[in-house]
mmCIF file of N, CA and C in Angstrom:
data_model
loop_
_atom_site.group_PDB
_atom_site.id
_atom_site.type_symbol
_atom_site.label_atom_id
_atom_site.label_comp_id
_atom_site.label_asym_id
_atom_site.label_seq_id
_atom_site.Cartn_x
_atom_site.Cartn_y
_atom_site.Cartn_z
ATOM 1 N N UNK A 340 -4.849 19.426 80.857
ATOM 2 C CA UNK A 340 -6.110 18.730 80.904
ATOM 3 C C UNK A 340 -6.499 18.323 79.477
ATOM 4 N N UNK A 341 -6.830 17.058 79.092
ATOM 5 C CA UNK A 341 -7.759 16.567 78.129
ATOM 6 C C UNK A 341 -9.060 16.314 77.799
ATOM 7 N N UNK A 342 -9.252 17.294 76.867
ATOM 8 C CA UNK A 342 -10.885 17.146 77.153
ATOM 9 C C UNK A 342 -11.293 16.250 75.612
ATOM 10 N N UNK A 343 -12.310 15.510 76.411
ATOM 11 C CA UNK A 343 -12.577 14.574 75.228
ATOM 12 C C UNK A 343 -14.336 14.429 74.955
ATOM 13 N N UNK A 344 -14.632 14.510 73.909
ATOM 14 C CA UNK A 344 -16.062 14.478 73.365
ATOM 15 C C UNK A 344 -16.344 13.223 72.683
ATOM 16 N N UNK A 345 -17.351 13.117 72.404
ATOM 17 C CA UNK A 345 -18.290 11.565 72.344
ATOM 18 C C UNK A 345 -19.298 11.701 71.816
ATOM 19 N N UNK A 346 -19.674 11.096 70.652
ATOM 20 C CA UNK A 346 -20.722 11.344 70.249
ATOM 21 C C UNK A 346 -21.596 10.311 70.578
ATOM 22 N N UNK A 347 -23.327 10.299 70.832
ATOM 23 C CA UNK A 347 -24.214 9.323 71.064
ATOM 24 C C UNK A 347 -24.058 7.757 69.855
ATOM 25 N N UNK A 348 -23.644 7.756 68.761
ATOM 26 C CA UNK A 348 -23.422 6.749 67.879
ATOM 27 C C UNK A 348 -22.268 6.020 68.036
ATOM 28 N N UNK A 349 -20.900 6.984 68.319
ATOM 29 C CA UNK A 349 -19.808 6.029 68.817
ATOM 30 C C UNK A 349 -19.672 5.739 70.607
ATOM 31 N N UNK A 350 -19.636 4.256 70.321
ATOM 32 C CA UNK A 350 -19.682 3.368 71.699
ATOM 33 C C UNK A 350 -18.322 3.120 72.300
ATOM 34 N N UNK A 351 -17.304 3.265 71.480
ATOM 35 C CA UNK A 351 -16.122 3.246 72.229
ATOM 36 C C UNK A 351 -15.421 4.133 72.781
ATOM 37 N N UNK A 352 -14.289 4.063 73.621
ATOM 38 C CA UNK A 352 -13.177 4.559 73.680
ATOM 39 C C UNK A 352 -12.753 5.366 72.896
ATOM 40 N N UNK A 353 -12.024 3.981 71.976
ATOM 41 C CA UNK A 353 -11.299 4.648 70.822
ATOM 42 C C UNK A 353 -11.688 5.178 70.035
ATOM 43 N N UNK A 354 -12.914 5.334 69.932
ATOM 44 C CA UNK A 354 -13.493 6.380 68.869
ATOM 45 C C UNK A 354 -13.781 8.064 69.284
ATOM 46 N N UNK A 355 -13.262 8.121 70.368
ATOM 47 C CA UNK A 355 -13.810 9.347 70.576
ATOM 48 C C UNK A 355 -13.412 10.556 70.081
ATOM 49 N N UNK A 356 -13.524 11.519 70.433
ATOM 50 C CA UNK A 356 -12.553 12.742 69.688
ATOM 51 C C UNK A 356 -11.890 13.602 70.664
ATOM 52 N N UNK A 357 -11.033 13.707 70.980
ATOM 53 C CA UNK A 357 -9.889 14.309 71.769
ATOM 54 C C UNK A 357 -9.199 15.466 71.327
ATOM 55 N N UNK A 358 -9.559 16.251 71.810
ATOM 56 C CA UNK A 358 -8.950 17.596 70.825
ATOM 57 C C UNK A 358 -7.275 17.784 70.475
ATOM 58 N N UNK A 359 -6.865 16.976 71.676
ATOM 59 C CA UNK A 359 -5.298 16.840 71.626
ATOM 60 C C UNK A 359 -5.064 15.786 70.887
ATOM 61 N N UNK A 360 -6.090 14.532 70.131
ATOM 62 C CA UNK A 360 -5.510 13.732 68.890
ATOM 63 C C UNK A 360 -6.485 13.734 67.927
ATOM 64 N N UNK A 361 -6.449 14.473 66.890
ATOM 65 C CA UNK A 361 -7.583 14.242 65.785
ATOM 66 C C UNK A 361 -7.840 13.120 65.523
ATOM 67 N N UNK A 362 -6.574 12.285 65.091
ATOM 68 C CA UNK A 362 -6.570 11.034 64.541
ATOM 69 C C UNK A 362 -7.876 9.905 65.358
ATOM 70 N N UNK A 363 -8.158 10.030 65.994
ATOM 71 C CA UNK A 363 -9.448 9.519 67.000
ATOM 72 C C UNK A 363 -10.625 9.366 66.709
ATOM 73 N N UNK A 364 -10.720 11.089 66.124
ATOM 74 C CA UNK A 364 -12.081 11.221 65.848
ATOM 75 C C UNK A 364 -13.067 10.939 64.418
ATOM 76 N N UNK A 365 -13.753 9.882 63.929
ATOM 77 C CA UNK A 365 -14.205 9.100 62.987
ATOM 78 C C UNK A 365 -14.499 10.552 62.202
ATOM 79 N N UNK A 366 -15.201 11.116 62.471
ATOM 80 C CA UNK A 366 -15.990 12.446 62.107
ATOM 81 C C UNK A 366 -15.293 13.540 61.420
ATOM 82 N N UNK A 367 -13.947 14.367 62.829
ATOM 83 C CA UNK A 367 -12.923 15.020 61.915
ATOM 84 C C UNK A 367 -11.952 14.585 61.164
ATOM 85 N N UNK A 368 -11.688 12.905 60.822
ATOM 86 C CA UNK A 368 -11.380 12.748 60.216
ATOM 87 C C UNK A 368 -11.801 12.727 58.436
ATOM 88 N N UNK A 369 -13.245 12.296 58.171
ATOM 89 C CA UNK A 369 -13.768 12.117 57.369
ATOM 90 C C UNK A 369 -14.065 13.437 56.475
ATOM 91 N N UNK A 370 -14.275 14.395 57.472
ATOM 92 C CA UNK A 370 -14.419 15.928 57.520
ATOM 93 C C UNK A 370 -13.071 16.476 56.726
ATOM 94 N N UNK A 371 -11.757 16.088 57.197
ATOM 95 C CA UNK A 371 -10.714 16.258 56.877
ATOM 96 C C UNK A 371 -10.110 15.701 55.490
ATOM 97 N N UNK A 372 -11.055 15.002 54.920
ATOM 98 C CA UNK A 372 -10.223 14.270 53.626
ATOM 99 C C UNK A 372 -11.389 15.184 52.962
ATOM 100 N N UNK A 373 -12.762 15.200 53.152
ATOM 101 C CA UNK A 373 -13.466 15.380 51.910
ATOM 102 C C UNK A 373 -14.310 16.694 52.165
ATOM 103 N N UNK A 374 -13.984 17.122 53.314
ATOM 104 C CA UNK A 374 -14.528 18.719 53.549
ATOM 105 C C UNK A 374 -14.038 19.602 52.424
ATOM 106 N N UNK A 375 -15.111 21.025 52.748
ATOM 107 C CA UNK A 375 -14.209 22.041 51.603
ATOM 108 C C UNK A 375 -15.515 22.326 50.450
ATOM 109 N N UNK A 376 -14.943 23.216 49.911
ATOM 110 C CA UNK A 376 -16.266 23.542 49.184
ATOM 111 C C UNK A 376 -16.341 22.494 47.938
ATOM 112 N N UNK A 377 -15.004 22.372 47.675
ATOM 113 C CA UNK A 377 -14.723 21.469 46.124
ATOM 114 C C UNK A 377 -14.530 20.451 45.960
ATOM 115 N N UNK A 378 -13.758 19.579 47.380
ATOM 116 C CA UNK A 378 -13.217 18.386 47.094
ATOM 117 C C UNK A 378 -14.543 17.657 46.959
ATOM 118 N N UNK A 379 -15.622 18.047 47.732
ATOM 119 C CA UNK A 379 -16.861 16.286 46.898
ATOM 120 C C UNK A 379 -17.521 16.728 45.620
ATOM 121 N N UNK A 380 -16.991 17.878 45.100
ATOM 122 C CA UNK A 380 -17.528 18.209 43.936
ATOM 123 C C UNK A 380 -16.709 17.617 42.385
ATOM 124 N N UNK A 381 -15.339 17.717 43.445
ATOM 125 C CA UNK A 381 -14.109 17.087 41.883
ATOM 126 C C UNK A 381 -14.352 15.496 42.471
ATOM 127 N N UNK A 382 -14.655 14.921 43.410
ATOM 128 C CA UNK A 382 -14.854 13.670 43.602
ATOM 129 C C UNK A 382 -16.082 13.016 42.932
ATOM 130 N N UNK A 383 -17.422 14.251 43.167
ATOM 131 C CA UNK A 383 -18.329 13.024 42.312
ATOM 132 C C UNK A 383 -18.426 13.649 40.487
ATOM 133 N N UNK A 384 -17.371 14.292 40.095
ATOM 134 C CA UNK A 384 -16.769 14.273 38.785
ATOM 135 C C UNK A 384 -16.293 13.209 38.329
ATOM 136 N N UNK A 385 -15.292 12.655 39.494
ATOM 137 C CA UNK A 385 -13.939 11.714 38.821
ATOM 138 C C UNK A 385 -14.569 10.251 38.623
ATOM 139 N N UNK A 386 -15.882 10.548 40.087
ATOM 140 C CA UNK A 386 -16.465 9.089 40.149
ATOM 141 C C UNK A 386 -17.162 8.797 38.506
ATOM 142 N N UNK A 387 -17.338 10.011 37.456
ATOM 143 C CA UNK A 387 -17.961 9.025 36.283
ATOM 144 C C UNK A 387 -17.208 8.954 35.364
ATOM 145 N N UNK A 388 -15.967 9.882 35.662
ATOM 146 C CA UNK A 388 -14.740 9.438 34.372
ATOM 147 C C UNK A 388 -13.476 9.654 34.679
ATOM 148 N N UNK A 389 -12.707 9.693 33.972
ATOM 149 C CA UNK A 389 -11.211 9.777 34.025
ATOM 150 C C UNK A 389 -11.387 11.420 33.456
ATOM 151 N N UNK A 390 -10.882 12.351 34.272
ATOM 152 C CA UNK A 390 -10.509 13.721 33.558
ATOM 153 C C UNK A 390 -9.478 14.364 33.583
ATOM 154 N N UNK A 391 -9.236 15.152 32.566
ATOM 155 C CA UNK A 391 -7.911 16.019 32.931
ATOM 156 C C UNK A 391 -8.376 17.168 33.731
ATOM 157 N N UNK A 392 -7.101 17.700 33.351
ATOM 158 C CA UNK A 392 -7.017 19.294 34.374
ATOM 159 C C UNK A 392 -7.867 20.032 34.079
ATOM 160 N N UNK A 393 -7.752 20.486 32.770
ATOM 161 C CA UNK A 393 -9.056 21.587 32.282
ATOM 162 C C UNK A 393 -10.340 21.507 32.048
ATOM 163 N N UNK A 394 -10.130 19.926 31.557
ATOM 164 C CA UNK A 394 -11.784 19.597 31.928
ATOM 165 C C UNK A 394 -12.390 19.699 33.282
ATOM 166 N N UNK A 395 -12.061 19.709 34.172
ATOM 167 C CA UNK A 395 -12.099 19.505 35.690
ATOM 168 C C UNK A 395 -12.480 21.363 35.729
ATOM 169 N N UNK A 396 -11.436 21.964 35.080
ATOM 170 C CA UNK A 396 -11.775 23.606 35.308
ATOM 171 C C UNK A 396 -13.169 23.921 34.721
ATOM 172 N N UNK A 397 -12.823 23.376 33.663
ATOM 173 C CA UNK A 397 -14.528 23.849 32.694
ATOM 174 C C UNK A 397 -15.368 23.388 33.569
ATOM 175 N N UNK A 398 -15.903 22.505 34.172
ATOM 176 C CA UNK A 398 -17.095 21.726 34.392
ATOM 177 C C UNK A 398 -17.266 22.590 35.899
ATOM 178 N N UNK A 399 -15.908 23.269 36.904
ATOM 179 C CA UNK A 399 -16.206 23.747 37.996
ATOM 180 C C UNK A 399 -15.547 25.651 37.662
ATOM 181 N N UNK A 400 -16.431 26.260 36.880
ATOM 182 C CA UNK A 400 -15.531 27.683 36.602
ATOM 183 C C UNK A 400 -15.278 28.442 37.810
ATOM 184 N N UNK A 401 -16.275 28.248 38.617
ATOM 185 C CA UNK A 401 -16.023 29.415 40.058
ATOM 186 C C UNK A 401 -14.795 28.711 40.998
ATOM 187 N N UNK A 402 -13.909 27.250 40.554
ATOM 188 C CA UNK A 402 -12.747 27.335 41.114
ATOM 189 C C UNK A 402 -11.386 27.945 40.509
ATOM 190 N N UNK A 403 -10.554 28.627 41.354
ATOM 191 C CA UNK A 403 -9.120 29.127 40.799
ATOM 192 C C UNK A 403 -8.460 27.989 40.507
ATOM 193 N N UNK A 404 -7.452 28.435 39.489
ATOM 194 C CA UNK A 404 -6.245 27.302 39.245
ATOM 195 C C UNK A 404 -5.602 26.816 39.979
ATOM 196 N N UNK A 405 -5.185 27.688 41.223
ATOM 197 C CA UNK A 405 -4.395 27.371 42.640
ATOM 198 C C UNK A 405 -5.273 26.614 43.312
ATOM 199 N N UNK A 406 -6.357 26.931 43.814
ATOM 200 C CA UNK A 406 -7.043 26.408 44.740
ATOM 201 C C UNK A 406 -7.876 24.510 43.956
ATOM 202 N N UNK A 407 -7.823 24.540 42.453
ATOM 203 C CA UNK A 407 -7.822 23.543 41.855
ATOM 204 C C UNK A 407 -6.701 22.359 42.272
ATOM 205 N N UNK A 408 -5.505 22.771 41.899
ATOM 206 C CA UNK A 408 -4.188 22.274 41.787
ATOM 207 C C UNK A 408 -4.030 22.002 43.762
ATOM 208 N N UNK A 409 -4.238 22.837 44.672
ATOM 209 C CA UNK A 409 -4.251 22.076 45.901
ATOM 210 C C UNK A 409 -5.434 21.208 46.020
ATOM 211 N N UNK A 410 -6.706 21.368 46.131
ATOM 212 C CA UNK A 410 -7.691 20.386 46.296
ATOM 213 C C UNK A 410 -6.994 19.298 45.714
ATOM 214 N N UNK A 411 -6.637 18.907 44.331
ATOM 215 C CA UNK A 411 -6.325 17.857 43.415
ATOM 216 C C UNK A 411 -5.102 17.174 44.333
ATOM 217 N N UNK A 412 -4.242 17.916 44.733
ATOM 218 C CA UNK A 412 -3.037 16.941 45.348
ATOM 219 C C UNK A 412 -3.301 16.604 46.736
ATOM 220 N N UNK A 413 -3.665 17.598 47.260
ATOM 221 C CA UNK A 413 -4.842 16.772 49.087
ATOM 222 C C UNK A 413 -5.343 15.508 48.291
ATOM 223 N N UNK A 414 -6.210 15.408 47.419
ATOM 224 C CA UNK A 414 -6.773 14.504 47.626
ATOM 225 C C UNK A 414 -5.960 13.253 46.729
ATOM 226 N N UNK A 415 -5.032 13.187 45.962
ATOM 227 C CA UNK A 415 -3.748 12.756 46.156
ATOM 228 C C UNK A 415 -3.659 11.755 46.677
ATOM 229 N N UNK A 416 -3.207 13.170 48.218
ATOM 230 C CA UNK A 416 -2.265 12.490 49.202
ATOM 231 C C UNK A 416 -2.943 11.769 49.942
ATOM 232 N N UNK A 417 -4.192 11.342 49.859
ATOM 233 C CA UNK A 417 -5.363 11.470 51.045
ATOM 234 C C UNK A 417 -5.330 9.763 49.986
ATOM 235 N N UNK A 418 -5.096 9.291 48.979
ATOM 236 C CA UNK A 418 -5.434 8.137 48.374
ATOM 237 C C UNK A 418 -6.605 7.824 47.489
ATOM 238 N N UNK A 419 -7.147 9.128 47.808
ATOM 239 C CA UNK A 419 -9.082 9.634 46.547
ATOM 240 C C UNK A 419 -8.477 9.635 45.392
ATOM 241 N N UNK A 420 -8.096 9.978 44.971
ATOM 242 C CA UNK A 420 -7.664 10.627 43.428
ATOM 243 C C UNK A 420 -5.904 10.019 42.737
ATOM 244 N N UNK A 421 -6.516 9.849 41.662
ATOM 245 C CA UNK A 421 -4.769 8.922 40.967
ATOM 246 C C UNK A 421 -4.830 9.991 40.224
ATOM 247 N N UNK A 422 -3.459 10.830 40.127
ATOM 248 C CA UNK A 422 -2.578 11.564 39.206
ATOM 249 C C UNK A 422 -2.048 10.723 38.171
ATOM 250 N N UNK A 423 -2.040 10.801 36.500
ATOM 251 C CA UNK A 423 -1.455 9.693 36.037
ATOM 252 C C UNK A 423 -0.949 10.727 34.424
ATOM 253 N N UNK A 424 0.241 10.557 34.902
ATOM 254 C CA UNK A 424 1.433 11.803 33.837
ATOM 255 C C UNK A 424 1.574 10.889 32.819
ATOM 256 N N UNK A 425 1.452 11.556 32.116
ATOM 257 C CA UNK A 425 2.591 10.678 30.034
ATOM 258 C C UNK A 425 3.246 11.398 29.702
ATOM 259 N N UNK A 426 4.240 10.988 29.254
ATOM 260 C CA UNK A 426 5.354 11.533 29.001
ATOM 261 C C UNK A 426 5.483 12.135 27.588
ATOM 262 N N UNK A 427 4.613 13.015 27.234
ATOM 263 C CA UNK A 427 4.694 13.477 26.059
ATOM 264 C C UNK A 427 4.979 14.590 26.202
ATOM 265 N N UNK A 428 5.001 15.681 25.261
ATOM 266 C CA UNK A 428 4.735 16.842 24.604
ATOM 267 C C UNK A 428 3.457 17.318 24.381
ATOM 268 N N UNK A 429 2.706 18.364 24.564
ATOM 269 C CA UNK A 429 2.760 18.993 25.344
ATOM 270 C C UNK A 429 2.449 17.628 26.930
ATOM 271 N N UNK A 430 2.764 17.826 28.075
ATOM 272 C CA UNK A 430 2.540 17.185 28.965
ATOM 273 C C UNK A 430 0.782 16.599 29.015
ATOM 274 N N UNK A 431 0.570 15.238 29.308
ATOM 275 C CA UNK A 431 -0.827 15.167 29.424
ATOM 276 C C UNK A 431 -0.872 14.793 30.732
ATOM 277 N N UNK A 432 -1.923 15.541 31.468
ATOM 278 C CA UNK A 432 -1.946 14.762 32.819
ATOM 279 C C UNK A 432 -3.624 14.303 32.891
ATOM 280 N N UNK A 433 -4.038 13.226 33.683
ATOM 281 C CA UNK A 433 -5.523 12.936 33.516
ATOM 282 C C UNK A 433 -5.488 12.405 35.143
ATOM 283 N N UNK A 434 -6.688 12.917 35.833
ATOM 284 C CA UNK A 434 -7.156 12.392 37.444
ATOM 285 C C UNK A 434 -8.389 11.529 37.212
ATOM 286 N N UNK A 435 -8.273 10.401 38.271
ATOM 287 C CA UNK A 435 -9.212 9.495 38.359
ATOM 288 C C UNK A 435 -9.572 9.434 39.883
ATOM 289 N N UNK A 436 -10.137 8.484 40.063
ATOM 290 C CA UNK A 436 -10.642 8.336 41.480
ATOM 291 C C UNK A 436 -10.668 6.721 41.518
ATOM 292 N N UNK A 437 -9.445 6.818 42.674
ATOM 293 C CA UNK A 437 -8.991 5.582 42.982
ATOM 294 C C UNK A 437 -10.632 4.395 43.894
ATOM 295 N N UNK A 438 -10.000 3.218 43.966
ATOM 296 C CA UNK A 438 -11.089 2.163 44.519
ATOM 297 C C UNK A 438 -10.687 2.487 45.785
ATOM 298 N N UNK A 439 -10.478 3.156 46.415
ATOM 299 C CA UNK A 439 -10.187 3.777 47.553
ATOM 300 C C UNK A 439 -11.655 4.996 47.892
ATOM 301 N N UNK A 440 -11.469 5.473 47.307
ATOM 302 C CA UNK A 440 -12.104 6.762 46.681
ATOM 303 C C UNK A 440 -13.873 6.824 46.637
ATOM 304 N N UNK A 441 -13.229 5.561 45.826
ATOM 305 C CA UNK A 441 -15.110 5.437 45.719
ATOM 306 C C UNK A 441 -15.873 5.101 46.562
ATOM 307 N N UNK A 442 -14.681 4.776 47.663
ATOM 308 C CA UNK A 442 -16.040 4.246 49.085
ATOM 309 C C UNK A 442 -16.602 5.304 49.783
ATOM 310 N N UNK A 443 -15.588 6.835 49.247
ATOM 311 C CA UNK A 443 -16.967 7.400 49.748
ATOM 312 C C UNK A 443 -17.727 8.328 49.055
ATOM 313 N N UNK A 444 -18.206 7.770 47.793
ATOM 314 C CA UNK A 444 -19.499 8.062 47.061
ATOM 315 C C UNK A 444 -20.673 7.846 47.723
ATOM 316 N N UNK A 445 -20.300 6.737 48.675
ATOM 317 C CA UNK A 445 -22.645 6.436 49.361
ATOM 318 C C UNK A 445 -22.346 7.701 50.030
ATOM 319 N N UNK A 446 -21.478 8.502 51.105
ATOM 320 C CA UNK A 446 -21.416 9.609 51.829
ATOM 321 C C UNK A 446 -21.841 10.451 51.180
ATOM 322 N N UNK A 447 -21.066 10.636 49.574
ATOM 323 C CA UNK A 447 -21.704 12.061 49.530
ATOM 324 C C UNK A 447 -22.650 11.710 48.292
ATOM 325 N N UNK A 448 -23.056 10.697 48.148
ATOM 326 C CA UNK A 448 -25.265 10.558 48.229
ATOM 327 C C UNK A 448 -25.679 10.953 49.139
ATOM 328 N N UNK A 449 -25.476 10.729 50.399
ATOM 329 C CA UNK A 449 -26.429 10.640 51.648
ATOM 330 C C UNK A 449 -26.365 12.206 51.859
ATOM 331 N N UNK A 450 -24.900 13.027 51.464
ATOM 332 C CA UNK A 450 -24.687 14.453 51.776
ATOM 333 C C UNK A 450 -25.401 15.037 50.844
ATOM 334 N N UNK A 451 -25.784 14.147 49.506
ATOM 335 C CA UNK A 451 -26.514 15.280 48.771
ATOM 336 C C UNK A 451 -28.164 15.391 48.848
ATOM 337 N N UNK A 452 -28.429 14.117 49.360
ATOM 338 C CA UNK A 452 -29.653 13.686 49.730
ATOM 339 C C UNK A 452 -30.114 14.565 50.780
ATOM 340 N N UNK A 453 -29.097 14.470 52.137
ATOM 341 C CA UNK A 453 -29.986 15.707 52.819
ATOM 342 C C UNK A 453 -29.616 17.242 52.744
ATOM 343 N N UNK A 454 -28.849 17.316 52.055
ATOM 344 C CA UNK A 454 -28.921 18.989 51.379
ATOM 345 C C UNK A 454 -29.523 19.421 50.769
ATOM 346 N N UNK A 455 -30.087 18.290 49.709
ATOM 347 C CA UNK A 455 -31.488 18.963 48.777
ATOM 348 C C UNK A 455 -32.632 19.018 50.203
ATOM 349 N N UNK A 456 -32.758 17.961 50.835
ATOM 350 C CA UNK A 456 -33.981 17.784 51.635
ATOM 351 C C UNK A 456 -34.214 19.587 52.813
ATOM 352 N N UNK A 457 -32.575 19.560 53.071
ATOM 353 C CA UNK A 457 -32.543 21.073 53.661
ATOM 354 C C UNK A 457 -32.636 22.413 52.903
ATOM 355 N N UNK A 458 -32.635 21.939 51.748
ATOM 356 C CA UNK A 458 -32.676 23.526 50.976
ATOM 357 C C UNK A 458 -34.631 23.152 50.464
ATOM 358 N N UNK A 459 -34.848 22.677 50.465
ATOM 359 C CA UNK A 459 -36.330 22.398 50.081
ATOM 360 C C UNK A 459 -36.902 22.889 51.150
ATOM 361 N N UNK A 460 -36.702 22.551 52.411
ATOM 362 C CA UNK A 460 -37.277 23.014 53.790
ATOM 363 C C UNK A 460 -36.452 24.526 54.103
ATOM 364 N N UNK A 461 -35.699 24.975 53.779
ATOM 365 C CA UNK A 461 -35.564 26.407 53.866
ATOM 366 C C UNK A 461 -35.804 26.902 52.716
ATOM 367 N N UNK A 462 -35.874 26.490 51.564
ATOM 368 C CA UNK A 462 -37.067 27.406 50.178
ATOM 369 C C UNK A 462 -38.304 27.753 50.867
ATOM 370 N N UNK A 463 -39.073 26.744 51.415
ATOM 371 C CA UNK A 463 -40.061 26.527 52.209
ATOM 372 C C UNK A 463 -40.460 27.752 53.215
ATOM 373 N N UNK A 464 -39.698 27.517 54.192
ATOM 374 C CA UNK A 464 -39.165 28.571 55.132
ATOM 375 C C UNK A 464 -39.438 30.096 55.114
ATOM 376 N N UNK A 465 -38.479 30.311 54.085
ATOM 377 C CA UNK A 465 -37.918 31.091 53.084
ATOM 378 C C UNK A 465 -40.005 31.730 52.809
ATOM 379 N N UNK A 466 -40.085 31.178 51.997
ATOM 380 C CA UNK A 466 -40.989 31.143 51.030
ATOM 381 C C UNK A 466 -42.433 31.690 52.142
ATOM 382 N N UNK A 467 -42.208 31.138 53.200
ATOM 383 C CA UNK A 467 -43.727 31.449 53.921
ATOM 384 C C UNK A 467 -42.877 33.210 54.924
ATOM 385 N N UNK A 468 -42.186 33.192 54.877
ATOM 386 C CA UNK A 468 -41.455 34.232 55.293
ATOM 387 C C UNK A 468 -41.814 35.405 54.788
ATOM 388 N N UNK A 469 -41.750 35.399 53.642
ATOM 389 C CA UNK A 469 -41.717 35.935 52.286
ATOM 390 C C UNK A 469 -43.237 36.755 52.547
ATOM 391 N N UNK A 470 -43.940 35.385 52.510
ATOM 392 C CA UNK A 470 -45.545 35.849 52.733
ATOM 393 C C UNK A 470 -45.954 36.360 53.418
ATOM 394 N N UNK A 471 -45.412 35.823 55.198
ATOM 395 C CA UNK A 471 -45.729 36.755 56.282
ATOM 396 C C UNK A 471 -45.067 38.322 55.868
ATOM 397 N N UNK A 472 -44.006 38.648 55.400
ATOM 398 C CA UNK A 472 -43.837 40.198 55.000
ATOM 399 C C UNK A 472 -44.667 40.724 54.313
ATOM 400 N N UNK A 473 -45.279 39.923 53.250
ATOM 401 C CA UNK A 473 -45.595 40.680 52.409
ATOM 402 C C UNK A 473 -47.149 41.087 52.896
ATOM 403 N N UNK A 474 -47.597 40.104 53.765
ATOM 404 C CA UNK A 474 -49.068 40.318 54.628
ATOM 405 C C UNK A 474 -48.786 41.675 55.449
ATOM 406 N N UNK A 475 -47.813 41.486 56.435
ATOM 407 C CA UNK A 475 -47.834 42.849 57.027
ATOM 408 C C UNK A 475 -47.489 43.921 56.635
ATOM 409 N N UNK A 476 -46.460 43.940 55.395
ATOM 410 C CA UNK A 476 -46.834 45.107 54.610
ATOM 411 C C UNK A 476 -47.920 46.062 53.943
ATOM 412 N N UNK A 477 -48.867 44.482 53.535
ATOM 413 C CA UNK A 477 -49.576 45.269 52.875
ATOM 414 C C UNK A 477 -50.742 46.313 54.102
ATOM 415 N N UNK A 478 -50.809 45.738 55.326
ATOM 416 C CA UNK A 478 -51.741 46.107 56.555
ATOM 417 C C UNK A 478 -50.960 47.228 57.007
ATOM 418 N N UNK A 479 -49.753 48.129 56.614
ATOM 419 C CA UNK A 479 -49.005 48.771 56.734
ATOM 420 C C UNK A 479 -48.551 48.918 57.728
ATOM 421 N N UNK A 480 -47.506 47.616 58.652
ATOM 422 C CA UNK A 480 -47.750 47.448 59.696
ATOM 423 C C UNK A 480 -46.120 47.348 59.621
ATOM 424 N N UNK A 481 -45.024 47.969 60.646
ATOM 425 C CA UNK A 481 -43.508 47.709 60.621
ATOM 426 C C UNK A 481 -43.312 46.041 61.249
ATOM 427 N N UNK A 482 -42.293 45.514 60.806
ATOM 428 C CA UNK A 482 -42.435 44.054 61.117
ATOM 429 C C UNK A 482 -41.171 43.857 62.129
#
């Protein structure tokens, strides 16, 4: 059996998502190139310059070298990011972000746009939370 899902925005067929073909689905696909904790983070890096390797480490310290070095070649292979070697001594390597790449910078505006908007409304949240404890504490009341 094939079970297939649909979201209210896509009107077709062919857009749907089929668990038996990813390739279908607009969503896990998009999910699939730029998901992850790091890849839109080394993406909206590359979008303002050309960097190397270590600069890329400095600017993100809480990533490993391994987990650097795969993000960097996914996105590679994915057509985001140009690897570009010289042939020197010591080796120089420098990553960019291909015109490929940059189309999806408005995405992750719009991703950062409503992540601030969601962490503002759970500071918020958060914050009146905070207050209701600290009210029934002080009435010495278990919450």
């Amino acid at each position: 059996m094939i079970v297939t899902y649909q979201c209210d925005m896509m009107q077709s067929e062919e857009n749907c998502c089929n668990i038996h073909n990813h390739c279908n689905c607009p969503i896990e696909a998009t999910l699939n190139v730029i998901g992850g904790k790091w890849k839109p983070m080394i993406l909206c890096l590359l979008a303002g310059e050309t960097l190397r390797y270590n600069k890329i480490q400095q600017l993100i310290p809480e990533i490993s070298p391994k987990m650097l070095t795969k993000q960097l070649r996914e996105l590679e292979d994915d057509g985001l990011v140009l690897r570009k070697m010289y042939p020197q001594i010591p080796p120089k390597v420098e990553y960019s972000i291909t015109d490929f790449g940059r189309t999806v910078i408005p995405v992750l505006k719009t991703l950062l746009e409503w992540g601030s908007q969601y962490l503002d409304k759970k500071c918020i949240v958060t914050m009146e939370t905070e207050k209701k404890v600290n009210k029934w504490n002080l009435y010495g009341k278990d919450i």
